[in-house]
JSON list of C-alpha atoms in Angstrom, two decimals:
[
{"chain": "E", "resi": 1, "resn": "MET", "atom": "CA", "xyz": [0.00, 0.00, 0.00]},
{"chain": "E", "resi": 2, "resn": "ASP", "atom": "CA", "xyz": [1.17, 3.51, -0.74]},
{"chain": "E", "resi": 3, "resn": "GLY", "atom": "CA", "xyz": [-0.59, 5.22, 2.19]},
{"chain": "E", "resi": 4, "resn": "THR", "atom": "CA", "xyz": [-3.56, 6.39, 0.16]},
{"chain": "E", "resi": 5, "resn": "LEU", "atom": "CA", "xyz": [-5.88, 4.11, 2.13]},
{"chain": "E", "resi": 6, "resn": "GLU", "atom": "CA", "xyz": [-5.96, 2.83, 5.71]},
{"chain": "E", "resi": 7, "resn": "VAL", "atom": "CA", "xyz": [-8.49, 0.18, 6.70]},
{"chain": "E", "resi": 8, "resn": "GLN", "atom": "CA", "xyz": [-10.25, 1.31, 9.87]},
{"chain": "E", "resi": 9, "resn": "GLY", "atom": "CA", "xyz": [-13.38, 0.39, 11.81]},
{"chain": "E", "resi": 10, "resn": "GLU", "atom": "CA", "xyz": [-16.33, 2.74, 11.88]},
{"chain": "E", "resi": 11, "resn": "GLY", "atom": "CA", "xyz": [-15.95, 3.47, 15.60]},
{"chain": "E", "resi": 12, "resn": "SER", "atom": "CA", "xyz": [-12.36, 4.58, 15.14]},
{"chain": "E", "resi": 13, "resn": "GLN", "atom": "CA", "xyz": [-13.33, 6.78, 12.21]},
{"chain": "E", "resi": 14, "resn": "LEU", "atom": "CA", "xyz": [-16.07, 8.41, 14.25]},
{"chain": "E", "resi": 15, "resn": "LEU", "atom": "CA", "xyz": [-13.70, 9.08, 17.15]},
{"chain": "E", "resi": 16, "resn": "ALA", "atom": "CA", "xyz": [-11.25, 10.79, 14.83]},
{"chain": "E", "resi": 17, "resn": "LEU", "atom": "CA", "xyz": [-14.08, 12.96, 13.51]},
{"chain": "E", "resi": 18, "resn": "LEU", "atom": "CA", "xyz": [-15.27, 13.76, 17.05]},
{"chain": "E", "resi": 19, "resn": "VAL", "atom": "CA", "xyz": [-11.82, 15.09, 17.89]},
{"chain": "E", "resi": 20, "resn": "GLY", "atom": "CA", "xyz": [-12.54, 17.78, 15.30]},
{"chain": "E", "resi": 21, "resn": "ALA", "atom": "CA", "xyz": [-8.88, 18.60, 14.73]},
{"chain": "E", "resi": 22, "resn": "LYS", "atom": "CA", "xyz": [-8.08, 21.78, 12.88]},
{"chain": "E", "resi": 23, "resn": "ARG", "atom": "CA", "xyz": [-4.92, 22.78, 11.06]},
{"chain": "E", "resi": 24, "resn": "GLY", "atom": "CA", "xyz": [-2.33, 24.35, 13.32]},
{"chain": "E", "resi": 25, "resn": "GLU", "atom": "CA", "xyz": [-3.61, 22.84, 16.57]},
{"chain": "E", "resi": 26, "resn": "ILE", "atom": "CA", "xyz": [-1.80, 20.77, 19.17]},
{"chain": "E", "resi": 27, "resn": "ILE", "atom": "CA", "xyz": [-3.45, 17.37, 19.52]},
{"chain": "E", "resi": 28, "resn": "VAL", "atom": "CA", "xyz": [-2.64, 14.57, 21.95]},
{"chain": "E", "resi": 29, "resn": "ASP", "atom": "CA", "xyz": [-3.66, 10.97, 21.28]},
{"chain": "E", "resi": 30, "resn": "PHE", "atom": "CA", "xyz": [-3.06, 9.71, 24.81]},
{"chain": "E", "resi": 31, "resn": "CYS", "atom": "CA", "xyz": [-3.48, 5.96, 24.20]},
{"chain": "E", "resi": 32, "resn": "ALA", "atom": "CA", "xyz": [-2.42, 5.88, 20.56]},
{"chain": "E", "resi": 33, "resn": "GLY", "atom": "CA", "xyz": [-1.64, 2.19, 20.12]},
{"chain": "E", "resi": 34, "resn": "ALA", "atom": "CA", "xyz": [-0.70, 1.55, 16.49]},
{"chain": "E", "resi": 35, "resn": "GLY", "atom": "CA", "xyz": [-2.06, 4.97, 15.57]},
{"chain": "E", "resi": 36, "resn": "GLY", "atom": "CA", "xyz": [-5.08, 4.40, 13.36]},
{"chain": "E", "resi": 37, "resn": "LYS", "atom": "CA", "xyz": [-6.99, 7.30, 14.89]},
{"chain": "E", "resi": 38, "resn": "THR", "atom": "CA", "xyz": [-3.78, 9.34, 15.00]},
{"chain": "E", "resi": 39, "resn": "LEU", "atom": "CA", "xyz": [-3.42, 8.92, 11.23]},
{"chain": "E", "resi": 40, "resn": "ALA", "atom": "CA", "xyz": [-7.04, 9.92, 10.64]},
{"chain": "E", "resi": 41, "resn": "VAL", "atom": "CA", "xyz": [-6.58, 13.05, 12.77]},
{"chain": "E", "resi": 42, "resn": "GLY", "atom": "CA", "xyz": [-3.32, 13.78, 10.96]},
{"chain": "E", "resi": 43, "resn": "ALA", "atom": "CA", "xyz": [-5.11, 13.62, 7.61]},
{"chain": "E", "resi": 44, "resn": "GLN", "atom": "CA", "xyz": [-7.65, 16.18, 8.89]},
{"chain": "E", "resi": 45, "resn": "MET", "atom": "CA", "xyz": [-4.80, 18.51, 9.84]},
{"chain": "E", "resi": 46, "resn": "ALA", "atom": "CA", "xyz": [-2.95, 18.19, 6.50]},
{"chain": "E", "resi": 47, "resn": "ASN", "atom": "CA", "xyz": [0.46, 18.29, 8.25]},
{"chain": "E", "resi": 48, "resn": "LYS", "atom": "CA", "xyz": [-0.31, 21.64, 9.91]},
{"chain": "E", "resi": 49, "resn": "GLY", "atom": "CA", "xyz": [0.09, 21.56, 13.70]},
{"chain": "E", "resi": 50, "resn": "ARG", "atom": "CA", "xyz": [1.44, 18.84, 15.99]},
{"chain": "E", "resi": 51, "resn": "ILE", "atom": "CA", "xyz": [0.07, 15.49, 17.07]},
{"chain": "E", "resi": 52, "resn": "TYR", "atom": "CA", "xyz": [1.64, 13.73, 20.04]},
{"chain": "E", "resi": 53, "resn": "ALA", "atom": "CA", "xyz": [0.94, 9.99, 19.96]},
{"chain": "E", "resi": 54, "resn": "PHE", "atom": "CA", "xyz": [1.58, 8.52, 23.41]},
{"chain": "E", "resi": 55, "resn": "ASP", "atom": "CA", "xyz": [1.43, 4.86, 24.35]},
{"chain": "E", "resi": 56, "resn": "ILE", "atom": "CA", "xyz": [3.10, 2.57, 26.86]},
{"chain": "E", "resi": 57, "resn": "ALA", "atom": "CA", "xyz": [3.81, -0.14, 24.27]},
{"chain": "E", "resi": 58, "resn": "GLU", "atom": "CA", "xyz": [6.87, 0.48, 22.10]},
{"chain": "E", "resi": 59, "resn": "LYS", "atom": "CA", "xyz": [5.85, -2.33, 19.73]},
{"chain": "E", "resi": 60, "resn": "ARG", "atom": "CA", "xyz": [2.48, -0.73, 18.94]},
{"chain": "E", "resi": 61, "resn": "LEU", "atom": "CA", "xyz": [4.08, 2.67, 18.41]},
{"chain": "E", "resi": 62, "resn": "ALA", "atom": "CA", "xyz": [6.72, 1.10, 16.16]},
{"chain": "E", "resi": 63, "resn": "ASN", "atom": "CA", "xyz": [3.86, 0.07, 13.85]},
{"chain": "E", "resi": 64, "resn": "LEU", "atom": "CA", "xyz": [2.79, 3.71, 13.61]},
{"chain": "E", "resi": 65, "resn": "LYS", "atom": "CA", "xyz": [6.09, 4.99, 12.21]},
{"chain": "E", "resi": 66, "resn": "PRO", "atom": "CA", "xyz": [6.00, 3.24, 8.80]},
{"chain": "E", "resi": 67, "resn": "ARG", "atom": "CA", "xyz": [2.29, 3.99, 8.50]},
{"chain": "E", "resi": 68, "resn": "MET", "atom": "CA", "xyz": [2.96, 7.72, 9.04]},
{"chain": "E", "resi": 69, "resn": "THR", "atom": "CA", "xyz": [5.62, 7.63, 6.36]},
{"chain": "E", "resi": 70, "resn": "ARG", "atom": "CA", "xyz": [3.31, 5.86, 3.89]},
{"chain": "E", "resi": 71, "resn": "ALA", "atom": "CA", "xyz": [0.60, 8.42, 4.61]},
{"chain": "E", "resi": 72, "resn": "GLY", "atom": "CA", "xyz": [3.03, 11.30, 4.13]},
{"chain": "E", "resi": 73, "resn": "LEU", "atom": "CA", "xyz": [2.35, 12.68, 7.60]},
{"chain": "E", "resi": 74, "resn": "THR", "atom": "CA", "xyz": [5.23, 14.52, 9.22]},
{"chain": "E", "resi": 75, "resn": "ASN", "atom": "CA", "xyz": [3.39, 16.28, 12.05]},
{"chain": "E", "resi": 76, "resn": "ILE", "atom": "CA", "xyz": [2.95, 13.15, 14.21]},
{"chain": "E", "resi": 77, "resn": "HIS", "atom": "CA", "xyz": [5.36, 12.64, 17.09]},
{"chain": "E", "resi": 78, "resn": "PRO", "atom": "CA", "xyz": [5.08, 9.09, 18.52]},
{"chain": "E", "resi": 79, "resn": "GLU", "atom": "CA", "xyz": [6.47, 8.75, 22.01]},
{"chain": "E", "resi": 80, "resn": "ARG", "atom": "CA", "xyz": [6.58, 5.76, 24.32]},
{"chain": "E", "resi": 81, "resn": "ILE", "atom": "CA", "xyz": [5.69, 6.70, 27.87]},
{"chain": "E", "resi": 82, "resn": "GLY", "atom": "CA", "xyz": [6.23, 4.63, 30.99]},
{"chain": "E", "resi": 83, "resn": "SER", "atom": "CA", "xyz": [2.76, 5.41, 32.33]},
{"chain": "E", "resi": 84, "resn": "GLU", "atom": "CA", "xyz": [0.22, 8.19, 32.41]},
{"chain": "E", "resi": 85, "resn": "HIS", "atom": "CA", "xyz": [2.44, 9.80, 35.06]},
{"chain": "E", "resi": 86, "resn": "ASP", "atom": "CA", "xyz": [5.52, 9.98, 32.81]},
{"chain": "E", "resi": 87, "resn": "THR", "atom": "CA", "xyz": [7.33, 13.28, 33.32]},
{"chain": "E", "resi": 88, "resn": "ARG", "atom": "CA", "xyz": [7.57, 13.85, 29.55]},
{"chain": "E", "resi": 89, "resn": "ILE", "atom": "CA", "xyz": [3.82, 14.42, 29.44]},
{"chain": "E", "resi": 90, "resn": "ALA", "atom": "CA", "xyz": [4.02, 17.38, 31.85]},
{"chain": "E", "resi": 91, "resn": "ARG", "atom": "CA", "xyz": [5.57, 19.65, 29.21]},
{"chain": "E", "resi": 92, "resn": "LEU", "atom": "CA", "xyz": [2.20, 19.73, 27.45]},
{"chain": "E", "resi": 93, "resn": "ALA", "atom": "CA", "xyz": [0.16, 20.72, 30.53]},
{"chain": "E", "resi": 94, "resn": "GLY", "atom": "CA", "xyz": [-2.52, 23.20, 29.51]},
{"chain": "E", "resi": 95, "resn": "LYS", "atom": "CA", "xyz": [-1.26, 23.41, 25.91]},
{"chain": "E", "resi": 96, "resn": "ALA", "atom": "CA", "xyz": [-3.32, 20.88, 23.94]},
{"chain": "E", "resi": 97, "resn": "ASP", "atom": "CA", "xyz": [-6.24, 22.11, 21.88]},
{"chain": "E", "resi": 98, "resn": "ARG", "atom": "CA", "xyz": [-7.70, 18.61, 21.83]},
{"chain": "E", "resi": 99, "resn": "VAL", "atom": "CA", "xyz": [-6.92, 15.40, 23.66]},
{"chain": "E", "resi": 100, "resn": "LEU", "atom": "CA", "xyz": [-8.17, 11.96, 22.64]},
{"chain": "E", "resi": 101, "resn": "VAL", "atom": "CA", "xyz": [-8.33, 9.22, 25.25]},
{"chain": "E", "resi": 102, "resn": "ASP", "atom": "CA", "xyz": [-9.38, 5.85, 23.84]},
{"chain": "E", "resi": 103, "resn": "ALA", "atom": "CA", "xyz": [-8.91, 4.21, 27.20]},
{"chain": "E", "resi": 104, "resn": "PRO", "atom": "CA", "xyz": [-7.95, 0.61, 27.92]},
{"chain": "E", "resi": 105, "resn": "CYS", "atom": "CA", "xyz": [-11.18, -1.14, 28.88]},
{"chain": "E", "resi": 106, "resn": "SER", "atom": "CA", "xyz": [-12.98, -4.44, 29.27]},
{"chain": "E", "resi": 107, "resn": "GLY", "atom": "CA", "xyz": [-13.79, -4.46, 25.54]},
{"chain": "E", "resi": 108, "resn": "LEU", "atom": "CA", "xyz": [-17.30, -5.70, 26.25]},
{"chain": "E", "resi": 109, "resn": "GLY", "atom": "CA", "xyz": [-18.63, -3.58, 23.41]},
{"chain": "E", "resi": 110, "resn": "THR", "atom": "CA", "xyz": [-16.81, -5.85, 20.96]},
{"chain": "E", "resi": 111, "resn": "LEU", "atom": "CA", "xyz": [-18.51, -9.12, 21.92]},
{"chain": "E", "resi": 112, "resn": "ARG", "atom": "CA", "xyz": [-19.76, -9.65, 18.38]},
{"chain": "E", "resi": 113, "resn": "ARG", "atom": "CA", "xyz": [-16.14, -9.77, 17.17]},
{"chain": "E", "resi": 114, "resn": "ASN", "atom": "CA", "xyz": [-14.69, -11.24, 20.38]},
{"chain": "E", "resi": 115, "resn": "PRO", "atom": "CA", "xyz": [-17.35, -13.41, 22.06]},
{"chain": "E", "resi": 116, "resn": "ASP", "atom": "CA", "xyz": [-14.80, -15.03, 24.37]},
{"chain": "E", "resi": 117, "resn": "LEU", "atom": "CA", "xyz": [-14.29, -11.71, 26.20]},
{"chain": "E", "resi": 118, "resn": "LYS", "atom": "CA", "xyz": [-17.35, -12.31, 28.35]},
{"chain": "E", "resi": 119, "resn": "TYR", "atom": "CA", "xyz": [-15.59, -15.34, 29.83]},
{"chain": "E", "resi": 120, "resn": "ARG", "atom": "CA", "xyz": [-12.29, -13.53, 30.40]},
{"chain": "E", "resi": 121, "resn": "GLN", "atom": "CA", "xyz": [-13.62, -10.51, 32.30]},
{"chain": "E", "resi": 122, "resn": "SER", "atom": "CA", "xyz": [-14.32, -10.45, 36.01]},
{"chain": "E", "resi": 123, "resn": "ALA", "atom": "CA", "xyz": [-15.44, -7.84, 38.52]},
{"chain": "E", "resi": 124, "resn": "GLU", "atom": "CA", "xyz": [-11.83, -7.59, 39.73]},
{"chain": "E", "resi": 125, "resn": "THR", "atom": "CA", "xyz": [-10.51, -7.03, 36.20]},
{"chain": "E", "resi": 126, "resn": "VAL", "atom": "CA", "xyz": [-13.07, -4.31, 35.54]},
{"chain": "E", "resi": 127, "resn": "ALA", "atom": "CA", "xyz": [-12.28, -2.66, 38.90]},
{"chain": "E", "resi": 128, "resn": "LYS", "atom": "CA", "xyz": [-8.58, -2.51, 37.97]},
{"chain": "E", "resi": 129, "resn": "LEU", "atom": "CA", "xyz": [-9.44, -1.11, 34.55]},
{"chain": "E", "resi": 130, "resn": "LEU", "atom": "CA", "xyz": [-11.65, 1.57, 36.12]},
{"chain": "E", "resi": 131, "resn": "GLU", "atom": "CA", "xyz": [-8.78, 2.62, 38.36]},
{"chain": "E", "resi": 132, "resn": "GLN", "atom": "CA", "xyz": [-6.46, 2.80, 35.35]},
{"chain": "E", "resi": 133, "resn": "GLN", "atom": "CA", "xyz": [-9.03, 4.73, 33.30]},
{"chain": "E", "resi": 134, "resn": "HIS", "atom": "CA", "xyz": [-9.49, 7.25, 36.13]},
{"chain": "E", "resi": 135, "resn": "SER", "atom": "CA", "xyz": [-5.74, 7.78, 36.34]},
{"chain": "E", "resi": 136, "resn": "ILE", "atom": "CA", "xyz": [-5.32, 8.13, 32.57]},
{"chain": "E", "resi": 137, "resn": "LEU", "atom": "CA", "xyz": [-8.25, 10.52, 32.24]},
{"chain": "E", "resi": 138, "resn": "ASP", "atom": "CA", "xyz": [-6.99, 12.64, 35.13]},
{"chain": "E", "resi": 139, "resn": "ALA", "atom": "CA", "xyz": [-3.52, 12.88, 33.56]},
{"chain": "E", "resi": 140, "resn": "ALA", "atom": "CA", "xyz": [-4.89, 13.56, 30.07]},
{"chain": "E", "resi": 141, "resn": "SER", "atom": "CA", "xyz": [-7.27, 16.25, 31.29]},
{"chain": "E", "resi": 142, "resn": "LYS", "atom": "CA", "xyz": [-4.30, 18.24, 32.62]},
{"chain": "E", "resi": 143, "resn": "LEU", "atom": "CA", "xyz": [-3.07, 18.66, 29.05]},
{"chain": "E", "resi": 144, "resn": "VAL", "atom": "CA", "xyz": [-6.22, 20.39, 27.79]},
{"chain": "E", "resi": 145, "resn": "LYS", "atom": "CA", "xyz": [-5.93, 24.15, 27.48]},
{"chain": "E", "resi": 146, "resn": "PRO", "atom": "CA", "xyz": [-8.83, 26.47, 28.42]},
{"chain": "E", "resi": 147, "resn": "GLN", "atom": "CA", "xyz": [-11.63, 26.15, 25.87]},
{"chain": "E", "resi": 148, "resn": "GLY", "atom": "CA", "xyz": [-10.01, 22.93, 24.64]},
{"chain": "E", "resi": 149, "resn": "CYS", "atom": "CA", "xyz": [-11.69, 19.61, 24.02]},
{"chain": "E", "resi": 150, "resn": "LEU", "atom": "CA", "xyz": [-11.27, 16.22, 25.63]},
{"chain": "E", "resi": 151, "resn": "VAL", "atom": "CA", "xyz": [-12.69, 13.20, 23.80]},
{"chain": "E", "resi": 152, "resn": "TYR", "atom": "CA", "xyz": [-12.95, 10.11, 26.02]},
{"chain": "E", "resi": 153, "resn": "ALA", "atom": "CA", "xyz": [-14.00, 6.74, 24.65]},
{"chain": "E", "resi": 154, "resn": "THR", "atom": "CA", "xyz": [-13.97, 3.05, 25.42]},
{"chain": "E", "resi": 155, "resn": "CYS", "atom": "CA", "xyz": [-15.24, 0.03, 23.50]},
{"chain": "E", "resi": 156, "resn": "SER", "atom": "CA", "xyz": [-17.28, -1.08, 26.49]},
{"chain": "E", "resi": 157, "resn": "VAL", "atom": "CA", "xyz": [-21.01, -1.16, 27.13]},
{"chain": "E", "resi": 158, "resn": "LEU", "atom": "CA", "xyz": [-20.54, -0.87, 30.90]},
{"chain": "E", "resi": 159, "resn": "PRO", "atom": "CA", "xyz": [-21.79, 2.55, 32.09]},
{"chain": "E", "resi": 160, "resn": "GLU", "atom": "CA", "xyz": [-19.01, 2.82, 34.67]},
{"chain": "E", "resi": 161, "resn": "GLU", "atom": "CA", "xyz": [-16.46, 2.59, 31.83]},
{"chain": "E", "resi": 162, "resn": "THR", "atom": "CA", "xyz": [-18.20, 4.90, 29.39]},
{"chain": "E", "resi": 163, "resn": "ASN", "atom": "CA", "xyz": [-19.42, 7.80, 31.51]},
{"chain": "E", "resi": 164, "resn": "CYS", "atom": "CA", "xyz": [-16.72, 10.49, 31.42]},
{"chain": "E", "resi": 165, "resn": "LYS", "atom": "CA", "xyz": [-18.17, 12.45, 34.36]},
{"chain": "E", "resi": 166, "resn": "SER", "atom": "CA", "xyz": [-18.55, 9.44, 36.66]},
{"chain": "E", "resi": 167, "resn": "ASN", "atom": "CA", "xyz": [-15.07, 8.21, 35.79]},
{"chain": "E", "resi": 168, "resn": "VAL", "atom": "CA", "xyz": [-13.27, 11.34, 36.98]},
{"chain": "E", "resi": 169, "resn": "SER", "atom": "CA", "xyz": [-14.11, 14.82, 38.19]},
{"chain": "E", "resi": 170, "resn": "CYS", "atom": "CA", "xyz": [-11.37, 16.53, 36.13]},
{"chain": "E", "resi": 171, "resn": "PRO", "atom": "CA", "xyz": [-10.70, 19.33, 38.64]},
{"chain": "E", "resi": 172, "resn": "ASN", "atom": "CA", "xyz": [-8.30, 20.92, 36.16]},
{"chain": "E", "resi": 173, "resn": "ILE", "atom": "CA", "xyz": [-11.21, 21.33, 33.73]},
{"chain": "E", "resi": 174, "resn": "PRO", "atom": "CA", "xyz": [-13.67, 23.10, 36.06]},
{"chain": "E", "resi": 175, "resn": "ASN", "atom": "CA", "xyz": [-16.24, 23.71, 33.32]},
{"chain": "E", "resi": 176, "resn": "LEU", "atom": "CA", "xyz": [-16.26, 20.15, 31.99]},
{"chain": "E", "resi": 177, "resn": "ASN", "atom": "CA", "xyz": [-19.45, 19.59, 30.08]},
{"chain": "E", "resi": 178, "resn": "PRO", "atom": "CA", "xyz": [-19.83, 15.88, 29.29]},
{"chain": "E", "resi": 179, "resn": "SER", "atom": "CA", "xyz": [-21.92, 15.14, 26.26]},
{"chain": "E", "resi": 180, "resn": "THR", "atom": "CA", "xyz": [-22.45, 12.34, 23.84]},
{"chain": "E", "resi": 181, "resn": "ALA", "atom": "CA", "xyz": [-21.69, 12.28, 20.13]},
{"chain": "E", "resi": 182, "resn": "PRO", "atom": "CA", "xyz": [-21.75, 14.34, 17.99]},
{"chain": "E", "resi": 183, "resn": "ASN", "atom": "CA", "xyz": [-20.22, 16.68, 20.59]},
{"chain": "E", "resi": 184, "resn": "CYS", "atom": "CA", "xyz": [-17.27, 15.95, 22.82]},
{"chain": "E", "resi": 185, "resn": "CYS", "atom": "CA", "xyz": [-16.58, 16.81, 26.46]},
{"chain": "E", "resi": 186, "resn": "LYS", "atom": "CA", "xyz": [-15.86, 20.51, 26.05]},
{"chain": "E", "resi": 187, "resn": "THR", "atom": "CA", "xyz": [-14.69, 23.07, 28.56]}
]
């Protein structure tokens, strides 16, 4: 493939659209993985602005680099972080126009594709994921500048995993206004 096309699920495409990236903005994809949504956001920005693609897994981020090259995107900066508390994240505090958090979750919204998930999840697993989601969302919310936008998503059907306001209070975004698509959680 020459980078003209990227195969992507509908949910990922919609998330990239919800971010609503504009040319010249600073965008953070907090849990970027292999960067499918990062690439879609990059295409919206037409190489104008900066996209920081953070993830804890070097292997997933390594997959992003050749895909960026194929797509001709030079404004994406993949960076492996140790955790959501990595000191390298702090330099972006209050500077991001938009932050995308596609949080690690139970995945129970993907049962049609992964029916075995219902047998692999437990109350303890979900409790640990909720704790991790809270921590990630708290850290990511600190990056959003005033009047910025935070898009939070999971592929879960559990309300405790999908409700941005119940997951974290986001004290650094005092005017957080959770909403559902087509809007995002705006300040």
